[in-house]
Amino acid sequence: MKVKARAVIRVQSVAPNSLGAELGLLAGTELLAVDGRALEDFLDWEFLTAEDQFVLSARLPTGQEVEYDIARPEGLPMGVTLEPPRIRRCANHCDFCFVDGNPAAMRAPLYIRDDDYRLSFRYGNFATLTNLKPWDVERIVEYRLSPLYVSVHATEPTIRRWLLRNPEAPDIVPQLRAFAERGIRFHAQVVLVPGVNDGPELVRTLTDLYGLGPAILSVSVVPVALTEFSKRELVREPARAECRAALVTVDGFATRSLTERGVPWCFGADDLYLQAGQPLPPAEWYGDFEQRENGVGSVRYLQTRIAAARHRLPDLAGRRIGVVTGRAMGPLMPAVLEELTVATKARFETVVVDNTLYGPSVTTAGLLPGASIERALLGRTDLDLVLLPAEATNDDLVFIDDVSADELGARLPIPMHLSYDFADVLTECGTEVEGRSRHGARPVVPRFDFRVPRLEGQG
Ligand code: SF4
């Protein structure tokens, strides 16, 4: 049977000792259909091949079309990695879009504004749901793509359309309600834009979302972040008093939800507390840290990871270890490192790095360019080792300014390691730290399965 696929789904690689290898699938093979159903993307591939028995139609790199009648042996993985999907582009034009706040002449992918419910399901990227076609809606329900991460910003339709700069954006509350009635759950975020969706509008938004019941699993309130290149004539960052006022609203909803539902439900981002000059809630407040990659509870999560690894940390007495971070985390880092100091007896030093690419207003460690880090560490031969934020690199271990971790490691006068939580490197590399030459050391690739945080957009 010849099947016409709507999109080209191509094999990138096939793992040895897998079903894909047994079938003879090769890099470049086009996967056309499963059980006669044309494949649109990786979701179709994953969901439709989850069965024990199915018929796969494919076109080999030679052009030959093949049909495989598959009965999957128990425990044998498919082992097929697909070429990266075409990302759904965003139809909005938010004034605060971080992509538009990129300086010129960066890598092309950094200018892609994604708004893709598939990536929302898979990686926790936030999507606005403004570009859904009826076919997408049915697919979300059929595959139960839940929870999805949705940028709500405001529930009042006119204000939301203004924020998204999209007059076509559908009314989000009925949209979420319709999904909720069909079993889909959401984590929501509100990017707080002072003078637009704060104050009474924030109350309205949280009231509406709370009214949707358990379908809204959590809501985060995140202060808008701008770069030197953002449309600052149109949007500004919240002042300290505005952050404090937002936290009062957040706390009010969290208190109500704790009483009525047993969970805080509504969370301020770490940045909201930092900008308000208020202490972060304790780790227990964040439950399963479900929005940690959105900067919600990420500091407490880090402390939790360190505490969990404490008994595995080696004795590093006498070692001098630098920890690179952005300006936002600088004041909090000593408290984070305290437990590490006690456990390892090493001397830790926080190295706060300013962002020379985006400007000083961008203070998160995850957006630090390699060049900024290099500048801060040149001449630091007084350290034995430096730990860099792994989230500042992409899957290929390249920083946002196209400097690779390998290049940076070769230029620095001291060994460097990419690290997610410090304990990951120190527990596994304690002996290497001891014996390593100070020069020319290569970074160690961390073996953790954390998702790489999204750097594009804010919504
Ligand atoms: S902030 Fe998000 S929703 Fe807004 S334009 Fe950028 S990518 Fe699109």
GROMACS .gro file of C-alpha atoms and ligand atoms in nm:
model
  467
    1MET     CA    1   0.000   0.000   0.000
    2LYS     CA    2   0.138   0.342  -0.093
    3VAL     CA    3   0.082   0.605   0.172
    4LYS     CA    4   0.126   0.975   0.122
    5ALA     CA    5   0.271   1.127   0.440
    6ARG     CA    6   0.195   1.493   0.515
    7ALA     CA    7   0.546   1.561   0.640
    8VAL     CA    8   0.880   1.393   0.605
    9ILE     CA    9   0.980   1.202   0.916
   10ARG     CA   10   1.333   1.084   0.865
   11VAL     CA   11   1.556   0.854   1.067
   12GLN     CA   12   1.866   1.024   1.201
   13SER     CA   13   2.026   0.721   1.364
   14VAL     CA   14   1.945   0.368   1.474
   15ALA     CA   15   2.079   0.217   1.796
   16PRO     CA   16   2.250  -0.120   1.776
   17ASN     CA   17   2.064  -0.417   1.926
   18SER     CA   18   1.730  -0.250   1.868
   19LEU     CA   19   1.422  -0.339   1.670
   20GLY     CA   20   1.507  -0.063   1.423
   21ALA     CA   21   1.846  -0.221   1.360
   22GLU     CA   22   1.690  -0.566   1.320
   23LEU     CA   23   1.452  -0.428   1.060
   24GLY     CA   24   1.740  -0.274   0.871
   25LEU     CA   25   1.628   0.087   0.913
   26LEU     CA   26   1.906   0.326   0.820
   27ALA     CA   27   1.983   0.692   0.870
   28GLY     CA   28   1.788   0.873   0.599
   29THR     CA   29   1.498   0.623   0.593
   30GLU     CA   30   1.166   0.806   0.562
   31LEU     CA   31   0.900   0.677   0.798
   32LEU     CA   32   0.572   0.710   0.612
   33ALA     CA   33   0.290   0.549   0.808
   34VAL     CA   34   0.196   0.315   1.088
   35ASP     CA   35  -0.105   0.090   1.031
   36GLY     CA   36  -0.188   0.301   0.727
   37ARG     CA   37  -0.193   0.626   0.925
   38ALA     CA   38   0.039   0.886   0.776
   39LEU     CA   39   0.301   1.016   1.018
   40GLU     CA   40   0.307   1.388   1.079
   41ASP     CA   41   0.582   1.413   1.338
   42PHE     CA   42   0.762   1.249   1.628
   43LEU     CA   43   0.444   1.230   1.832
   44ASP     CA   44   0.273   1.011   1.575
   45TRP     CA   45   0.583   0.798   1.557
   46GLU     CA   46   0.609   0.749   1.931
   47PHE     CA   47   0.243   0.696   2.004
   48LEU     CA   48   0.160   0.476   1.707
   49THR     CA   49   0.464   0.252   1.748
   50ALA     CA   50   0.398   0.199   2.118
   51GLU     CA   51   0.181  -0.100   2.030
   52ASP     CA   52   0.319  -0.454   2.032
   53GLN     CA   53   0.205  -0.515   1.676
   54PHE     CA   54   0.187  -0.271   1.390
   55VAL     CA   55   0.260  -0.232   1.022
   56LEU     CA   56   0.525   0.026   0.935
   57SER     CA   57   0.553   0.177   0.589
   58ALA     CA   58   0.891   0.330   0.511
   59ARG     CA   59   1.100   0.451   0.221
   60LEU     CA   60   1.464   0.345   0.234
   61PRO     CA   61   1.739   0.588   0.127
   62THR     CA   62   1.755   0.392  -0.201
   63GLY     CA   63   1.398   0.504  -0.274
   64GLN     CA   64   1.256   0.157  -0.221
   65GLU     CA   65   0.928   0.153  -0.030
   66VAL     CA   66   0.903  -0.122   0.229
   67GLU     CA   67   0.628  -0.245   0.457
   68TYR     CA   68   0.725  -0.414   0.782
   69ASP     CA   69   0.474  -0.630   0.967
   70ILE     CA   70   0.610  -0.592   1.318
   71ALA     CA   71   0.553  -0.800   1.629
   72ARG     CA   72   0.777  -0.637   1.883
   73PRO     CA   73   0.977  -0.885   2.094
   74GLU     CA   74   0.921  -0.805   2.459
   75GLY     CA   75   1.165  -0.549   2.596
   76LEU     CA   76   1.329  -0.469   2.261
   77PRO     CA   77   1.333  -0.092   2.209
   78MET     CA   78   1.261   0.061   1.870
   79GLY     CA   79   1.597   0.241   1.896
   80VAL     CA   80   1.521   0.497   1.627
   81THR     CA   81   1.623   0.860   1.667
   82LEU     CA   82   1.443   1.096   1.432
   83GLU     CA   83   1.577   1.406   1.267
   84PRO     CA   84   1.475   1.715   1.466
   85PRO     CA   85   1.116   1.821   1.401
   86ARG     CA   86   1.014   2.138   1.225
   87ILE     CA   87   0.932   2.371   1.509
   88ARG     CA   88   0.594   2.543   1.513
   89ARG     CA   89   0.659   2.914   1.485
   90CYS     CA   90   0.496   3.168   1.708
   91ALA     CA   91   0.220   3.388   1.566
   92ASN     CA   92   0.249   3.645   1.845
   93HIS     CA   93   0.467   3.954   1.870
   94CYS     CA   94   0.505   4.023   2.241
   95ASP     CA   95   0.692   4.343   2.320
   96PHE     CA   96   0.886   4.150   2.583
   97CYS     CA   97   0.986   3.860   2.361
   98PHE     CA   98   1.334   3.754   2.454
   99VAL     CA   99   1.402   3.641   2.097
  100ASP     CA  100   1.344   3.994   1.973
  101GLY     CA  101   1.577   4.104   2.252
  102ASN     CA  102   1.866   3.906   2.105
  103PRO     CA  103   2.155   4.109   1.973
  104ALA     CA  104   2.231   4.085   1.600
  105ALA     CA  105   2.453   3.820   1.440
  106MET     CA  106   2.384   3.526   1.669
  107ARG     CA  107   2.316   3.169   1.555
  108ALA     CA  108   2.000   3.142   1.345
  109PRO     CA  109   1.820   2.902   1.586
  110LEU     CA  110   1.836   3.166   1.857
  111TYR     CA  111   1.598   3.381   1.654
  112ILE     CA  112   1.333   3.111   1.627
  113ARG     CA  113   1.024   3.200   1.823
  114ASP     CA  114   0.867   2.864   1.899
  115ASP     CA  115   0.510   2.819   2.011
  116ASP     CA  116   0.472   2.446   1.985
  117TYR     CA  117   0.236   2.237   2.197
  118ARG     CA  118   0.440   1.928   2.109
  119LEU     CA  119   0.752   2.075   2.268
  120SER     CA  120   0.537   2.188   2.557
  121PHE     CA  121   0.436   1.829   2.622
  122ARG     CA  122   0.780   1.684   2.562
  123TYR     CA  123   1.014   1.943   2.715
  124GLY     CA  124   0.798   2.173   2.921
  125ASN     CA  125   0.834   2.468   2.683
  126PHE     CA  126   0.560   2.720   2.737
  127ALA     CA  127   0.309   2.759   2.453
  128THR     CA  128   0.032   3.014   2.413
  129LEU     CA  129  -0.210   2.780   2.229
  130THR     CA  130  -0.287   3.070   1.993
  131ASN     CA  131  -0.181   2.876   1.685
  132LEU     CA  132  -0.381   2.556   1.735
  133LYS     CA  133  -0.577   2.419   1.442
  134PRO     CA  134  -0.880   2.194   1.508
  135TRP     CA  135  -0.661   1.901   1.408
  136ASP     CA  136  -0.410   1.996   1.682
  137VAL     CA  137  -0.685   2.011   1.941
  138GLU     CA  138  -0.803   1.662   1.853
  139ARG     CA  139  -0.450   1.534   1.862
  140ILE     CA  140  -0.381   1.680   2.207
  141VAL     CA  141  -0.688   1.501   2.334
  142GLU     CA  142  -0.631   1.176   2.145
  143TYR     CA  143  -0.272   1.141   2.263
  144ARG     CA  144  -0.354   1.291   2.601
  145LEU     CA  145  -0.071   1.543   2.577
  146SER     CA  146  -0.093   1.638   2.940
  147PRO     CA  147   0.022   1.831   3.125
  148LEU     CA  148   0.090   2.115   2.885
  149TYR     CA  149   0.272   2.431   2.987
  150VAL     CA  150   0.074   2.734   2.883
  151SER     CA  151   0.153   3.104   2.883
  152VAL     CA  152  -0.165   3.268   3.000
  153HIS     CA  153  -0.033   3.612   3.105
  154ALA     CA  154  -0.386   3.747   3.141
  155THR     CA  155  -0.731   3.593   3.116
  156GLU     CA  156  -0.904   3.916   3.011
  157PRO     CA  157  -0.910   3.865   2.633
  158THR     CA  158  -0.826   4.221   2.529
  159ILE     CA  159  -0.534   4.246   2.768
  160ARG     CA  160  -0.401   3.907   2.662
  161ARG     CA  161  -0.425   4.002   2.296
  162TRP     CA  162  -0.243   4.325   2.372
  163LEU     CA  163   0.032   4.144   2.558
  164LEU     CA  164   0.072   3.888   2.283
  165ARG     CA  165   0.029   4.154   2.014
  166ASN     CA  166  -0.208   3.916   1.847
  167PRO     CA  167  -0.565   4.034   1.782
  168GLU     CA  168  -0.657   3.680   1.676
  169ALA     CA  169  -0.559   3.515   2.005
  170PRO     CA  170  -0.855   3.310   2.127
  171ASP     CA  171  -1.015   3.363   2.466
  172ILE     CA  172  -0.793   3.147   2.687
  173VAL     CA  173  -1.041   3.056   2.962
  174PRO     CA  174  -1.295   2.878   2.738
  175GLN     CA  175  -1.006   2.721   2.553
  176LEU     CA  176  -0.856   2.579   2.873
  177ARG     CA  177  -1.199   2.476   3.000
  178ALA     CA  178  -1.272   2.280   2.684
  179PHE     CA  179  -0.945   2.094   2.720
  180ALA     CA  180  -1.005   2.040   3.091
  181GLU     CA  181  -1.340   1.878   3.018
  182ARG     CA  182  -1.154   1.633   2.796
  183GLY     CA  183  -0.895   1.546   3.058
  184ILE     CA  184  -0.602   1.773   2.971
  185ARG     CA  185  -0.411   1.940   3.257
  186PHE     CA  186  -0.193   2.249   3.254
  187HIS     CA  187   0.088   2.429   3.428
  188ALA     CA  188   0.034   2.798   3.361
  189GLN     CA  189   0.256   3.103   3.375
  190VAL     CA  190   0.193   3.473   3.396
  191VAL     CA  191   0.479   3.692   3.277
  192LEU     CA  192   0.425   4.001   3.485
  193VAL     CA  193   0.431   4.322   3.282
  194PRO     CA  194   0.392   4.620   3.514
  195GLY     CA  195   0.099   4.845   3.437
  196VAL     CA  196  -0.062   4.584   3.212
  197ASN     CA  197  -0.137   4.254   3.382
  198ASP     CA  198  -0.041   4.324   3.742
  199GLY     CA  199  -0.262   4.463   4.019
  200PRO     CA  200  -0.633   4.389   3.967
  201GLU     CA  201  -0.561   4.210   3.639
  202LEU     CA  202  -0.336   3.964   3.815
  203VAL     CA  203  -0.612   3.900   4.067
  204ARG     CA  204  -0.860   3.847   3.785
  205THR     CA  205  -0.627   3.611   3.601
  206LEU     CA  206  -0.554   3.401   3.908
  207THR     CA  207  -0.921   3.397   4.003
  208ASP     CA  208  -1.018   3.271   3.658
  209LEU     CA  209  -0.747   3.007   3.657
  210TYR     CA  210  -0.832   2.892   4.008
  211GLY     CA  211  -1.193   2.865   3.895
  212LEU     CA  212  -1.091   2.608   3.635
  213GLY     CA  213  -1.028   2.368   3.921
  214PRO     CA  214  -0.776   2.085   3.924
  215ALA     CA  215  -0.710   2.114   3.550
  216ILE     CA  216  -0.471   2.397   3.631
  217LEU     CA  217  -0.203   2.216   3.824
  218SER     CA  218   0.005   2.521   3.907
  219VAL     CA  219   0.051   2.885   3.813
  220SER     CA  220   0.376   3.078   3.824
  221VAL     CA  221   0.413   3.452   3.825
  222VAL     CA  222   0.738   3.557   3.660
  223PRO     CA  223   0.865   3.914   3.634
  224VAL     CA  224   0.926   4.016   3.276
  225ALA     CA  225   1.294   3.995   3.177
  226LEU     CA  226   1.438   4.231   2.919
  227THR     CA  227   1.773   4.268   2.751
  228GLU     CA  228   1.952   4.582   2.638
  229PHE     CA  229   1.802   4.516   2.295
  230SER     CA  230   1.439   4.472   2.402
  231LYS     CA  231   1.165   4.718   2.309
  232ARG     CA  232   1.220   4.916   2.623
  233GLU     CA  233   1.018   5.208   2.494
  234LEU     CA  234   0.713   4.980   2.509
  235VAL     CA  235   0.773   4.762   2.813
  236ARG     CA  236   0.965   4.788   3.138
  237GLU     CA  237   1.068   4.563   3.422
  238PRO     CA  238   0.867   4.577   3.745
  239ALA     CA  239   0.997   4.792   4.027
  240ARG     CA  240   1.060   4.644   4.371
  241ALA     CA  241   0.725   4.768   4.505
  242GLU     CA  242   0.544   4.613   4.210
  243CYS     CA  243   0.716   4.279   4.273
  244ARG     CA  244   0.616   4.299   4.638
  245ALA     CA  245   0.256   4.373   4.547
  246ALA     CA  246   0.252   4.078   4.308
  247LEU     CA  247   0.388   3.852   4.584
  248VAL     CA  248   0.106   3.963   4.814
  249THR     CA  249  -0.141   3.848   4.548
  250VAL     CA  250   0.049   3.524   4.490
  251ASP     CA  251   0.061   3.452   4.862
  252GLY     CA  252  -0.310   3.522   4.895
  253PHE     CA  253  -0.398   3.261   4.632
  254ALA     CA  254  -0.141   3.017   4.767
  255THR     CA  255  -0.285   3.045   5.117
  256ARG     CA  256  -0.638   2.993   4.987
  257SER     CA  257  -0.531   2.694   4.780
  258LEU     CA  258  -0.340   2.539   5.070
  259THR     CA  259  -0.655   2.557   5.279
  260GLU     CA  260  -0.893   2.435   5.010
  261ARG     CA  261  -0.677   2.202   4.802
  262GLY     CA  262  -0.380   2.118   5.021
  263VAL     CA  263  -0.118   2.260   4.780
  264PRO     CA  264   0.006   2.617   4.727
  265TRP     CA  265  -0.086   2.606   4.354
  266CYS     CA  266   0.031   2.962   4.289
  267PHE     CA  267   0.406   3.035   4.294
  268GLY     CA  268   0.626   3.338   4.254
  269ALA     CA  269   0.938   3.284   4.045
  270ASP     CA  270   1.267   3.305   4.232
  271ASP     CA  271   1.333   3.629   4.043
  272LEU     CA  272   1.013   3.779   4.177
  273TYR     CA  273   1.135   3.722   4.534
  274LEU     CA  274   1.484   3.846   4.450
  275GLN     CA  275   1.353   4.162   4.286
  276ALA     CA  276   1.112   4.216   4.574
  277GLY     CA  277   1.400   4.175   4.820
  278GLN     CA  278   1.213   3.902   5.003
  279PRO     CA  279   1.332   3.558   5.118
  280LEU     CA  280   1.248   3.253   4.914
  281PRO     CA  281   1.000   3.003   5.059
  282PRO     CA  282   1.146   2.678   5.193
  283ALA     CA  283   1.201   2.379   4.964
  284GLU     CA  284   0.886   2.204   5.090
  285TRP     CA  285   0.676   2.487   4.952
  286TYR     CA  286   0.750   2.380   4.597
  287GLY     CA  287   0.629   2.021   4.621
  288ASP     CA  288   0.771   1.838   4.320
  289PHE     CA  289   0.932   2.157   4.181
  290GLU     CA  290   0.723   2.121   3.868
  291GLN     CA  291   0.807   2.468   3.735
  292ARG     CA  292   1.172   2.472   3.840
  293GLU     CA  293   1.288   2.513   3.481
  294ASN     CA  294   1.080   2.825   3.468
  295GLY     CA  295   1.288   2.963   3.755
  296VAL     CA  296   1.032   2.868   4.018
  297GLY     CA  297   1.197   2.707   4.318
  298SER     CA  298   1.519   2.644   4.128
  299VAL     CA  299   1.737   2.771   4.413
  300ARG     CA  300   1.565   2.547   4.666
  301TYR     CA  301   1.581   2.260   4.421
  302LEU     CA  302   1.955   2.307   4.393
  303GLN     CA  303   1.988   2.296   4.770
  304THR     CA  304   1.776   1.982   4.782
  305ARG     CA  305   2.001   1.812   4.529
  306ILE     CA  306   2.311   1.904   4.724
  307ALA     CA  307   2.162   1.780   5.051
  308ALA     CA  308   2.065   1.450   4.887
  309ALA     CA  309   2.421   1.398   4.761
  310ARG     CA  310   2.590   1.505   5.083
  311HIS     CA  311   2.690   1.156   5.197
  312ARG     CA  312   2.856   1.086   4.861
  313LEU     CA  313   3.071   1.396   4.852
  314PRO     CA  314   3.447   1.334   4.883
  315ASP     CA  315   3.690   1.504   5.117
  316LEU     CA  316   3.835   1.794   4.918
  317ALA     CA  317   4.012   1.969   5.202
  318GLY     CA  318   4.253   2.233   5.078
  319ARG     CA  319   4.095   2.257   4.731
  320ARG     CA  320   3.984   2.597   4.607
  321ILE     CA  321   3.676   2.572   4.387
  322GLY     CA  322   3.517   2.858   4.197
  323VAL     CA  323   3.146   2.854   4.118
  324VAL     CA  324   3.038   3.072   3.827
  325THR     CA  325   2.693   3.224   3.835
  326GLY     CA  326   2.499   3.525   3.713
  327ARG     CA  327   2.436   3.836   3.916
  328ALA     CA  328   2.086   3.723   4.019
  329MET     CA  329   2.215   3.418   4.204
  330GLY     CA  330   2.522   3.591   4.345
  331PRO     CA  331   2.370   3.692   4.679
  332LEU     CA  332   2.208   3.349   4.729
  333MET     CA  333   2.508   3.141   4.637
  334PRO     CA  334   2.691   3.151   4.972
  335ALA     CA  335   2.391   2.987   5.141
  336VAL     CA  336   2.375   2.727   4.864
  337LEU     CA  337   2.745   2.649   4.896
  338GLU     CA  338   2.743   2.628   5.274
  339GLU     CA  339   2.642   2.263   5.280
  340LEU     CA  340   2.905   2.180   5.019
  341THR     CA  341   3.172   2.350   5.225
  342VAL     CA  342   3.082   2.154   5.536
  343ALA     CA  343   3.064   1.823   5.349
  344THR     CA  344   3.382   1.854   5.141
  345LYS     CA  345   3.596   2.092   5.348
  346ALA     CA  346   3.687   2.262   5.020
  347ARG     CA  347   3.694   2.641   4.996
  348PHE     CA  348   3.425   2.761   4.757
  349GLU     CA  349   3.422   3.102   4.596
  350THR     CA  350   3.128   3.248   4.407
  351VAL     CA  351   3.242   3.405   4.080
  352VAL     CA  352   2.968   3.645   3.972
  353VAL     CA  353   2.979   3.708   3.597
  354ASP     CA  354   2.813   4.000   3.421
  355ASN     CA  355   2.647   3.931   3.091
  356THR     CA  356   2.849   4.117   2.829
  357LEU     CA  357   2.627   3.999   2.546
  358TYR     CA  358   2.278   4.098   2.661
  359GLY     CA  359   2.380   4.369   2.902
  360PRO     CA  360   2.366   4.393   3.280
  361SER     CA  361   1.987   4.356   3.303
  362VAL     CA  362   2.015   3.988   3.209
  363THR     CA  363   2.138   3.831   3.529
  364THR     CA  364   2.048   3.465   3.496
  365ALA     CA  365   2.331   3.211   3.490
  366GLY     CA  366   2.159   3.014   3.213
  367LEU     CA  367   2.219   3.293   2.961
  368LEU     CA  368   2.584   3.359   3.036
  369PRO     CA  369   2.798   3.371   2.720
  370GLY     CA  370   3.127   3.183   2.706
  371ALA     CA  371   3.316   3.506   2.641
  372SER     CA  372   3.185   3.665   2.962
  373ILE     CA  373   3.291   3.362   3.162
  374GLU     CA  374   3.632   3.358   3.000
  375ARG     CA  375   3.686   3.723   3.080
  376ALA     CA  376   3.592   3.668   3.444
  377LEU     CA  377   3.824   3.372   3.487
  378LEU     CA  378   4.135   3.485   3.304
  379GLY     CA  379   4.419   3.503   3.549
  380ARG     CA  380   4.237   3.301   3.815
  381THR     CA  381   4.519   3.056   3.872
  382ASP     CA  382   4.447   3.077   4.244
  383LEU     CA  383   4.161   2.829   4.191
  384ASP     CA  384   4.203   2.453   4.149
  385LEU     CA  385   3.877   2.403   3.966
  386VAL     CA  386   3.583   2.603   3.842
  387LEU     CA  387   3.223   2.485   3.805
  388LEU     CA  388   3.016   2.644   3.530
  389PRO     CA  389   2.636   2.640   3.496
  390ALA     CA  390   2.560   2.352   3.260
  391GLU     CA  391   2.228   2.512   3.170
  392ALA     CA  392   2.422   2.789   2.995
  393THR     CA  393   2.509   2.543   2.716
  394ASN     CA  394   2.284   2.369   2.467
  395ASP     CA  395   2.271   1.998   2.388
  396ASP     CA  396   2.592   2.035   2.187
  397LEU     CA  397   2.767   2.200   2.484
  398VAL     CA  398   2.783   2.536   2.312
  399PHE     CA  399   2.723   2.862   2.497
  400ILE     CA  400   2.479   3.117   2.365
  401ASP     CA  401   2.755   3.315   2.195
  402ASP     CA  402   2.868   3.011   1.995
  403VAL     CA  403   3.169   2.941   2.216
  404SER     CA  404   3.189   2.567   2.282
  405ALA     CA  405   3.263   2.428   2.627
  406ASP     CA  406   3.569   2.260   2.476
  407GLU     CA  407   3.702   2.590   2.342
  408LEU     CA  408   3.642   2.764   2.670
  409GLY     CA  409   3.803   2.480   2.865
  410ALA     CA  410   4.114   2.503   2.651
  411ARG     CA  411   4.144   2.877   2.705
  412LEU     CA  412   4.100   2.884   3.079
  413PRO     CA  413   4.402   2.860   3.306
  414ILE     CA  414   4.224   2.614   3.538
  415PRO     CA  415   4.019   2.297   3.489
  416MET     CA  416   3.649   2.364   3.435
  417HIS     CA  417   3.347   2.139   3.459
  418LEU     CA  418   2.991   2.198   3.354
  419SER     CA  419   2.763   2.126   3.644
  420TYR     CA  420   2.394   2.124   3.719
  421ASP     CA  421   2.410   2.108   4.093
  422PHE     CA  422   2.783   2.099   4.190
  423ALA     CA  423   2.735   1.765   4.364
  424ASP     CA  424   2.711   1.597   4.021
  425VAL     CA  425   3.072   1.689   3.942
  426LEU     CA  426   3.216   1.672   4.291
  427THR     CA  427   3.082   1.325   4.369
  428GLU     CA  428   3.194   1.174   4.039
  429CYS     CA  429   3.513   1.364   3.982
  430GLY     CA  430   3.654   1.403   4.329
  431THR     CA  431   3.967   1.204   4.256
  432GLU     CA  432   4.014   1.371   3.917
  433VAL     CA  433   4.000   1.707   4.085
  434GLU     CA  434   4.283   1.590   4.307
  435GLY     CA  435   4.512   1.467   4.034
  436ARG     CA  436   4.432   1.690   3.740
  437SER     CA  437   4.677   1.922   3.578
  438ARG     CA  438   4.570   2.280   3.608
  439HIS     CA  439   4.602   2.351   3.239
  440GLY     CA  440   4.433   2.213   2.934
  441ALA     CA  441   4.172   2.014   3.121
  442ARG     CA  442   3.858   1.931   2.928
  443PRO     CA  443   3.509   1.979   3.064
  444VAL     CA  444   3.326   1.671   3.179
  445VAL     CA  445   2.988   1.617   3.017
  446PRO     CA  446   2.737   1.587   3.298
  447ARG     CA  447   2.538   1.263   3.293
  448PHE     CA  448   2.202   1.394   3.392
  449ASP     CA  449   1.882   1.385   3.204
  450PHE     CA  450   1.761   1.731   3.287
  451ARG     CA  451   1.592   1.913   3.006
  452VAL     CA  452   1.785   2.204   2.870
  453PRO     CA  453   1.591   2.514   2.966
  454ARG     CA  454   1.434   2.703   2.683
  455LEU     CA  455   1.612   3.023   2.598
  456GLU     CA  456   1.374   3.152   2.336
  457GLY     CA  457   1.091   3.388   2.409
  458GLN     CA  458   0.914   3.411   2.740
  459GLY     CA  459   0.591   3.269   2.634
  460SF4     S1  460   0.742   3.583   2.406
  460SF4    FE1  461   0.678   3.378   2.342
  460SF4     S2  462   0.465   3.408   2.273
  460SF4    FE2  463   0.559   3.610   2.278
  460SF4     S3  464   0.638   3.648   2.071
  460SF4    FE3  465   0.808   3.559   2.192
  460SF4     S4  466   0.796   3.338   2.155
  460SF4    FE4  467   0.598   3.427   2.093
   0.00000   0.00000   0.00000
